[in-house]
XYZ file of C-alpha atoms in Angstrom:
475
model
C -28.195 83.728 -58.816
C -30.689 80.925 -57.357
C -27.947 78.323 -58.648
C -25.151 80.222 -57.693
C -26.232 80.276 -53.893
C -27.374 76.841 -53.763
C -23.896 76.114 -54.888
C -22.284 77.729 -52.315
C -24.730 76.160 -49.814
C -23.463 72.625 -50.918
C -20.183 73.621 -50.547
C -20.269 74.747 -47.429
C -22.368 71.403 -46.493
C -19.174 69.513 -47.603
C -16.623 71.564 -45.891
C -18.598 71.636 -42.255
C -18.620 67.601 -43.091
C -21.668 67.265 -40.806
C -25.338 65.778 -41.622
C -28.309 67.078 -39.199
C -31.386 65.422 -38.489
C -33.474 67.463 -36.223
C -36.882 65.158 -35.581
C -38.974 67.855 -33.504
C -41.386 65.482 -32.624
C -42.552 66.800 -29.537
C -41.016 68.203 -25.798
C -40.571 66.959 -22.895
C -39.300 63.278 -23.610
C -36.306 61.907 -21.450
C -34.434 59.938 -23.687
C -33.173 56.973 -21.938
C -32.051 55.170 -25.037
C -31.396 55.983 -28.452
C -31.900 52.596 -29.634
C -34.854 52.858 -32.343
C -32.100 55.777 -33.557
C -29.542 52.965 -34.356
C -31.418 49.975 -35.034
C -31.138 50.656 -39.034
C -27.815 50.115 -39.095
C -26.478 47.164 -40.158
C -24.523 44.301 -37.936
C -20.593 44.175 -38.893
C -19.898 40.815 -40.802
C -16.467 40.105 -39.002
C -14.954 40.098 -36.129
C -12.805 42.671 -35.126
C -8.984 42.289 -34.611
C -7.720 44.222 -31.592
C -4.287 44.429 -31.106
C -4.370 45.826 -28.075
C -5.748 43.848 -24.417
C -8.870 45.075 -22.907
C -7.705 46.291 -19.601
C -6.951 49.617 -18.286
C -3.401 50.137 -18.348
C -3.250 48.768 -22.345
C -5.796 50.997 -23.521
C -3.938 53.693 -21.236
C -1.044 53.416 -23.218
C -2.812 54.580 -26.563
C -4.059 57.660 -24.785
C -2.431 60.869 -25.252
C -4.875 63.241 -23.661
C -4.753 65.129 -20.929
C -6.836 64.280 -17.185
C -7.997 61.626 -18.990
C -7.457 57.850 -16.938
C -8.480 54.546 -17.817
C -9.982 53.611 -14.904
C -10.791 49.993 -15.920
C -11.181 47.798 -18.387
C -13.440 44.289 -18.913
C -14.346 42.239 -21.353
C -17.935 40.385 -20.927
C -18.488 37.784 -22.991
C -21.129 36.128 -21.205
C -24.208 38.580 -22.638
C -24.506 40.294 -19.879
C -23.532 43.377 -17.894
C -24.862 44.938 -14.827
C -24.390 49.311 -14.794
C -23.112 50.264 -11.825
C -25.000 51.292 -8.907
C -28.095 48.679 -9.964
C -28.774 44.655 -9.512
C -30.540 44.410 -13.073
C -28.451 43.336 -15.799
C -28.611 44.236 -19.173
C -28.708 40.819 -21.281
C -28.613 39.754 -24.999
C -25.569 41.496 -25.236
C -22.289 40.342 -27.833
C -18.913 40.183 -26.698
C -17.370 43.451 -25.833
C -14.575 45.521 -24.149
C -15.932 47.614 -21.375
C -14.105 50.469 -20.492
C -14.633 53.236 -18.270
C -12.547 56.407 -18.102
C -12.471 59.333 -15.302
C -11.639 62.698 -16.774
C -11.551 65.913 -14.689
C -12.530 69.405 -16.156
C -10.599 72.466 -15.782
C -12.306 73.454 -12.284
C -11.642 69.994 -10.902
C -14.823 67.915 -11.459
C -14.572 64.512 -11.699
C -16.190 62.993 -15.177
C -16.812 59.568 -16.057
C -17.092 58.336 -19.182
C -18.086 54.903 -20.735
C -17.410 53.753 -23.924
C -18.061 50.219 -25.233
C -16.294 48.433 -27.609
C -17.646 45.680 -29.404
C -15.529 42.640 -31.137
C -17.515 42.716 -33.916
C -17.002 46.170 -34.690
C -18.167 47.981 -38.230
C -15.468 50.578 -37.918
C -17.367 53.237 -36.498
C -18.172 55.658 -33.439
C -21.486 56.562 -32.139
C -22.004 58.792 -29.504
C -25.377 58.864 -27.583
C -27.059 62.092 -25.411
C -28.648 62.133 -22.056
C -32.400 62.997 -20.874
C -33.882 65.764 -18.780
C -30.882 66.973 -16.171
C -28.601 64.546 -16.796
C -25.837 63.441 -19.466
C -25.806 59.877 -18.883
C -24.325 57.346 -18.504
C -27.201 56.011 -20.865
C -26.089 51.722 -20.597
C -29.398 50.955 -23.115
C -27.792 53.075 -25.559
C -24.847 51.865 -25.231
C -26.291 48.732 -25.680
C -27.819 49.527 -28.826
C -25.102 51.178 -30.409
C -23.019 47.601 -29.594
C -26.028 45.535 -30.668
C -25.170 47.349 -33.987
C -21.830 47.516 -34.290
C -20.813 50.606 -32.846
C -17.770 51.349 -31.110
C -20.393 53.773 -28.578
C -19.646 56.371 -25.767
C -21.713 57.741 -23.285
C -20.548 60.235 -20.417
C -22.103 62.063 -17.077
C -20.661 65.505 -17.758
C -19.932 65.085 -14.121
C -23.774 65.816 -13.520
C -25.009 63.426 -10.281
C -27.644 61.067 -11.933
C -29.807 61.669 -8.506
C -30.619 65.220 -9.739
C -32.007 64.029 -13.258
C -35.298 65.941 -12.895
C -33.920 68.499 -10.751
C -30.800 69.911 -12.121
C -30.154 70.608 -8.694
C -26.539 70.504 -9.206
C -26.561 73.875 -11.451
C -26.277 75.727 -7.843
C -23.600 75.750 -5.295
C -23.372 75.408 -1.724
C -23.828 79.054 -1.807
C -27.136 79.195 -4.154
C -24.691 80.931 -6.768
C -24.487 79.491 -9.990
C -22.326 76.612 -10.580
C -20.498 77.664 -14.258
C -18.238 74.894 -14.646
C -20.598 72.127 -14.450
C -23.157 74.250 -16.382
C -20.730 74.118 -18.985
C -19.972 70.897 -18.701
C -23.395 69.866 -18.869
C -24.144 72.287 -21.593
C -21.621 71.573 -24.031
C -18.155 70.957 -23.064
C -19.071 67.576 -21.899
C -20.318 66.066 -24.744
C -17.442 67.454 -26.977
C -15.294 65.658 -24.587
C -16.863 62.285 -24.252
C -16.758 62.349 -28.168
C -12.873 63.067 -28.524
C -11.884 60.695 -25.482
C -14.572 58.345 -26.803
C -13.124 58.623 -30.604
C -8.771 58.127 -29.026
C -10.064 55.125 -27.123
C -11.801 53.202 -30.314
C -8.256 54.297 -32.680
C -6.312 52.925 -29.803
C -8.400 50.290 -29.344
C -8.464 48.538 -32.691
C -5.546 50.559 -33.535
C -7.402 52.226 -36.275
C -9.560 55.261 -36.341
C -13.587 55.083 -37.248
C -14.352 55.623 -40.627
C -17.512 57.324 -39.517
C -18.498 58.841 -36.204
C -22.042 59.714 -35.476
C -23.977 61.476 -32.803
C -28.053 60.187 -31.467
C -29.626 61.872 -28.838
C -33.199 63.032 -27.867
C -34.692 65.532 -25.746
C -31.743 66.564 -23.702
C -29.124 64.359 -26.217
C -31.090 66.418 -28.756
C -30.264 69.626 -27.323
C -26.721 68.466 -27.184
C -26.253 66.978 -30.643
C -27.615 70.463 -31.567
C -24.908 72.081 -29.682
C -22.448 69.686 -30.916
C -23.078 70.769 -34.512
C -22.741 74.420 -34.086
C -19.713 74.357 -31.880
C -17.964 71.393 -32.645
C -18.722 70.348 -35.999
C -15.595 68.098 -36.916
C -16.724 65.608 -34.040
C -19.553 63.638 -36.485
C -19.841 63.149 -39.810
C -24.189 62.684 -38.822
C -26.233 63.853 -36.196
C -29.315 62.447 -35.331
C -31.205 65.570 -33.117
C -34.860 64.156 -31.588
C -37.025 66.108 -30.101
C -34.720 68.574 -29.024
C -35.088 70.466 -25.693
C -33.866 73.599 -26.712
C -35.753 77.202 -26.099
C -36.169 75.943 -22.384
C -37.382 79.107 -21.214
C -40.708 79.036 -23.012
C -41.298 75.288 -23.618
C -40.784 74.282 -20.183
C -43.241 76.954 -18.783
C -45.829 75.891 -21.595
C -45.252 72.393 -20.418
C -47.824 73.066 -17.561
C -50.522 74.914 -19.673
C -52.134 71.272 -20.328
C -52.312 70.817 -16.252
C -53.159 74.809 -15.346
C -56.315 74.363 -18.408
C -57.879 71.380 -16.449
C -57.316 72.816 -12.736
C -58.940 76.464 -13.895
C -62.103 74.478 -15.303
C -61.609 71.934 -12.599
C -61.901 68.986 -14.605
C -58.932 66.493 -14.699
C -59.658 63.948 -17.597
C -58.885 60.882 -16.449
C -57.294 58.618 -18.974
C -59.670 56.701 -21.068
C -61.838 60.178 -22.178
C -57.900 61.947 -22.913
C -57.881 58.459 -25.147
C -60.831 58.871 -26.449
C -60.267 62.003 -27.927
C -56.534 60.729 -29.204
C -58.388 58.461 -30.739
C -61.281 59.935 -32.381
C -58.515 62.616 -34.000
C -56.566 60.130 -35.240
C -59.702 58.219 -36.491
C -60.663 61.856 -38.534
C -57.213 62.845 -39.712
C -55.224 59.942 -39.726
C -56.596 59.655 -43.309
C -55.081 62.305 -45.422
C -54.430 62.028 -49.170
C -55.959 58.523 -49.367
C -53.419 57.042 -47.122
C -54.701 55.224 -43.709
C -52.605 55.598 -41.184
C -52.469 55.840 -37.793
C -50.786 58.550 -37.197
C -52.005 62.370 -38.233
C -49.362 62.972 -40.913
C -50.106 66.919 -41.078
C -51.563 68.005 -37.916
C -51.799 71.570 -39.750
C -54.216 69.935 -41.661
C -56.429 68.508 -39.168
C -59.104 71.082 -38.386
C -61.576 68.019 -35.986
C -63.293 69.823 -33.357
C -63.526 68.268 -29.970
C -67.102 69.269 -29.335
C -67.589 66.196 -32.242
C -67.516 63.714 -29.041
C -69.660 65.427 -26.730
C -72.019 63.103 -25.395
C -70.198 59.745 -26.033
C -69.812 57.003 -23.752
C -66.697 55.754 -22.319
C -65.477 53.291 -19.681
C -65.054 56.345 -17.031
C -68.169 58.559 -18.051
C -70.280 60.314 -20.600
C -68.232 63.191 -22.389
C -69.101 66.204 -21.662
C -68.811 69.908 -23.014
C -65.871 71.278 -20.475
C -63.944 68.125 -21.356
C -64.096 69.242 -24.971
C -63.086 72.296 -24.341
C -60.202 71.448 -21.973
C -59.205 69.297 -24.874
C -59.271 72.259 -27.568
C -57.315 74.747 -25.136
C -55.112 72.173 -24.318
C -53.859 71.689 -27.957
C -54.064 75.430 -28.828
C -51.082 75.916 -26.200
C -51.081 78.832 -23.983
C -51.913 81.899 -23.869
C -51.686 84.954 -22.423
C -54.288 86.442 -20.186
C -55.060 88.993 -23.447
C -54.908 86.149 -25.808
C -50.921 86.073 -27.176
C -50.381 83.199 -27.725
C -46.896 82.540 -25.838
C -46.008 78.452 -27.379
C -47.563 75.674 -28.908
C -49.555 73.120 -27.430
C -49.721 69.528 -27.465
C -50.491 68.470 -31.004
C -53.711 66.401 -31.831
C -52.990 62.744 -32.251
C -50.261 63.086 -29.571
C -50.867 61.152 -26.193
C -52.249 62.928 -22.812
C -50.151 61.120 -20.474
C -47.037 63.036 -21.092
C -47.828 66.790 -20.546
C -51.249 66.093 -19.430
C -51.113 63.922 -17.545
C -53.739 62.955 -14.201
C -54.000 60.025 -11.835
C -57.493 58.444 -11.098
C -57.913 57.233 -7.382
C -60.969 55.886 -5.605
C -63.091 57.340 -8.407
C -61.042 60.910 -7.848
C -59.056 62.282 -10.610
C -56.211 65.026 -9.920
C -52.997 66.439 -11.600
C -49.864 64.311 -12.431
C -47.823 66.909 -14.356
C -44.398 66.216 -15.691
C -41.491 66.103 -12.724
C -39.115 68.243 -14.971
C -41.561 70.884 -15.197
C -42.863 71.063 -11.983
C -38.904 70.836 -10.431
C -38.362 74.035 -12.396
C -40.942 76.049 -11.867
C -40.467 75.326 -8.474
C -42.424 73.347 -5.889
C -41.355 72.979 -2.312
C -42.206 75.555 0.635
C -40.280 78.867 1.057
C -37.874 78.676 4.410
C -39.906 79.926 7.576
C -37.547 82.907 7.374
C -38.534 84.151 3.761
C -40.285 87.387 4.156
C -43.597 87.529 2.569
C -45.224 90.552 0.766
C -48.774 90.457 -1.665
C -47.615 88.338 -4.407
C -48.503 89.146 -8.061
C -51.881 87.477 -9.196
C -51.463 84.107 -11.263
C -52.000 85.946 -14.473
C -48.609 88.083 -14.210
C -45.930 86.890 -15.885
C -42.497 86.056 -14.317
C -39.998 88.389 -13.250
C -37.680 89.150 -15.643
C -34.770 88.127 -16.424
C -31.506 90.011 -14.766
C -30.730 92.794 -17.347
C -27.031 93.440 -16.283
C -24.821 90.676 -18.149
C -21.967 88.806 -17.070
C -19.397 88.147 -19.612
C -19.442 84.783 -20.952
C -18.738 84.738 -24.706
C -19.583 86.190 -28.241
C -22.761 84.313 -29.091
C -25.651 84.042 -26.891
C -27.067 80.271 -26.513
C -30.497 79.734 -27.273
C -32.351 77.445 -24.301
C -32.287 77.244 -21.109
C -29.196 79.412 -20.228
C -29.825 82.297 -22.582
C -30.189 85.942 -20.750
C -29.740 88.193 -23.179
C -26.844 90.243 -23.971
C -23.106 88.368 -24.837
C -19.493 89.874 -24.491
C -16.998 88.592 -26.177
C -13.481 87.413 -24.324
C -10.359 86.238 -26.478
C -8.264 83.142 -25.953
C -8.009 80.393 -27.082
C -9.146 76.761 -25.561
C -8.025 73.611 -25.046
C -11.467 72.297 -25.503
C -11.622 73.305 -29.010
C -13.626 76.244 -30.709
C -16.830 77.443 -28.244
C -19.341 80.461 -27.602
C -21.655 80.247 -24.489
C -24.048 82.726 -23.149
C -23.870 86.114 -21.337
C -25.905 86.386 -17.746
C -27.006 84.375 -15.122
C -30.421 82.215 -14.502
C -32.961 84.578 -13.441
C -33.815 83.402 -9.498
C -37.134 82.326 -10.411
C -35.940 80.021 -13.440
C -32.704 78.588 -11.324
C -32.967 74.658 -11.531
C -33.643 72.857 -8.345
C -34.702 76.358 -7.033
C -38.380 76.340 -5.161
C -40.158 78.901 -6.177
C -42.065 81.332 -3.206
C -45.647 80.149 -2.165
C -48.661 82.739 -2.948
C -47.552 85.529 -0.207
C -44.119 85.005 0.262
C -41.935 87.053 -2.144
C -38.307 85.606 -2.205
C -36.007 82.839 -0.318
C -33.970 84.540 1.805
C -30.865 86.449 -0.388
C -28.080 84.163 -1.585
C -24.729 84.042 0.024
C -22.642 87.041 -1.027
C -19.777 84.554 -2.188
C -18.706 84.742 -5.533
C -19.756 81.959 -7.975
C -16.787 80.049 -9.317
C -15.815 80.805 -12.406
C -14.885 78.768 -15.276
C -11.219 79.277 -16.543
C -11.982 78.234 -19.939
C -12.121 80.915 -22.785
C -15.064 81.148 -24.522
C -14.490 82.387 -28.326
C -14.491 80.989 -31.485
């Protein structure tokens, strides 16, 4: 029977066609670049031979999709390239085609897309992720897939770049919830940078890629994630890092590190957070006779902090609390009767990330990470918000809205999940898909400030409906 089913799990390996890596090596990391994802690949032997020019309206001419436009088209030879929108230019680079493409969604938003094409090309596609709010465009991992070979295409999902840490684009002008470029930025994007990406390289060198794969981390993680479960004929490999999915609960416990040094009221500053780093390392880094420097199986390492009471470093004698900010800290939090709620930061890991602090004039206070903070909500209430006794800091969040709204069959783990899914029936011109019933609870919305200690709400949203998305969602 034990054969049998293994069987059957091969088989249906083959038919899906799709190889996962998930690395979940941590939370919290914006992934810029996926270059140290790529760099085992190895550099094409040959130059490519395109038959087609590199400008817009030749590459526009292989195209057969839909809102999709070549909006130009450039071939830099000269190492060099400059993204739009900055003066520093990204150098070292090998002769390429350039093009960008504009697509527009099904509510009207405007999406660019960028995908490289290199003249050395190995005959394949790589798609690369975005970091925190934001899709792209990611130029150093464009870069890298290039420097590698890689016929490579990155897109914004028509997400502004300016609300990276924010995700302040998630609500409209009338604080309702912006589906389409939720969507867009949730899934549909990705899935279509990766089929306009794929047309443009089989137009281009007027072949299709042998292989297509997908790197992302953090956000690209979440979204390489995604791309395998909804759209599993894009890649043939998927290379998930760190991905940033169950957002409700690690984003939350992404503060525990900060709220554990302002309740004892001791910020570490940064050599004693290294010292400790180190000193775990130093104790576990050794397991099963191998040195390394790195803690291999942190489930394994059992080092108490209270080992480095009393020992000297450049900004001060450790002492007792810091130990135990340090122990709490990697336990993860907890609830006010001890459930534990997610897991902290794991020992061997660096401080500077999640637990972070800033050391000025000999004072040391809080520098917690932007993403976190912009979702749990930090600016002032409006004068006009009415205030009321607010719940004591050990109550838990307001929960989610229990009455669904229709949005698919299958509920989506992360950020956007609610609860409860109905199905709807169509079909899609975006391929197969599933998203998630409900809305964002108001005190989880992105870019949303959360009410000060005695102010209960912002006044009520706008009464306007929230546009809808036209596309069906169903499998």
């Amino acid at each position: 029977m034990e054969g049998s089913q293994h069987w059957m799990r091969r088989r249906r390996a083959r038919r899906a066609g799709v190889v996962l890596v998930s690395v979940l090596a941590g939370v919290g990391v914006l992934a810029g670049s996926a270059a140290a994802q790529t760099g085992t690949a190895a550099r094409p032997a040959h130059e490519a031979t395109s038959p087609v020019a590199c400008g817009a309206s030749a590459i526009q001419a292989t195209l057969h999709l839909a809102n999709v436009t070549v909006a130009s088209a450039t071939m830099v030879t000269n190492g060099s390239y400059t993204p739009p929108g900055t003066t520093t230019p990204i150098t070292g680079l090998p002769p390429f085609c350039a093009a960008a493409l504009t697509q527009t969604d099904p509510a009207g938003n405007a999406i660019d897309i960028a995908v490289w094409l290199p003249a050395a090309w190995n005959g394949r596609f790589q798609g690369v992720g975005g970091g925190g709010y934001s899709c792209g465009i990611s130029y150093p991992s464009l870069a890298a897939g290039i420097e590698n070979g890689y016929a490579t295409a990155s897109t914004d999902c028509g997400v502004p770049a300016a609300d990276l840490l924010s995700g302040a684009w998630a609500l409209t002008s009338h604080n309702t919830l912006n589906w389409p470029l939720i969507d867009d930025f949730a899934f549909a994007g990705i899935h279509d940078m990766s089929v306009a990406g794929k047309a443009v390289t089989a137009g281009y060198y007027a072949t299709a890629p042998s292989y297509s794969y997908f790197t992302g981390c953090s956000t690209g993680g979440r979204e390489g994630l995604m791309e395998a479960q909804r759209y599993p004929g894009d890649y043939n490999g998927i290379v998930s890092g760190a991905p940033a999915i169950n957002w409700t609960r690690f984003i939350p416990a992404e503060i525990w590190p900060e709220l554990v040094m302002k309740q004892s009221n001791d910020y570490l500053p940064a050599c004693k957070e290294n010292a400790f780093t180190a000193a775990v390392v130093k104790a576990c880094g050794d397991q099963e006779g191998v040195t390394s420097p790195f803690i291999a199986d942190p489930a394994k390492c059992h080092w108490d902090p209270m080992n480095l009471v009393g020992s000297s470093t450049p900004c001060g004698t450790i002492t007792a609390t810091d130990a135990k900010v340090v122990a709490e800290i990697w336990a993860g939090p907890t609830s006010t009767d001890g459930k534990k709620l997610w897991y902290g930061l794991e020992p061997g890991a660096s401080f500077s990330g999640l637990a972070g602090t800033a050391t000025s004039n000999g004072a040391t206070g809080p520098a917690p990470f932007p993403i976190t903070v912009a979702w749990l909500g930090t600016s002032p209430p409006p004068s006009s918000a009415s205030c009321s006794p607010s719940p004591s800091a050990s109550s838990p969040p307001p929960s989610p809205p229990t009455t669904p709204t229709s949005r698919g069959s299958k509920p989506m783990a992360g950020k956007y999940s609610s609860g409860t899914a109905s199905p709807t029936s169509s079909s899609s011109p975006r391929g197969p898909s599933t998203t998630t019933s409900g809305s964002l609870p108001r005190w989880a919305a992105p870019g949303k400030p959360a009410p000060l200690p005695g102010c209960s709400s912002h006044p009520a949203p706008s009464t306007a409906p929230a546009p809808r998305d036209p596309r069906p969602r169903t499998r």
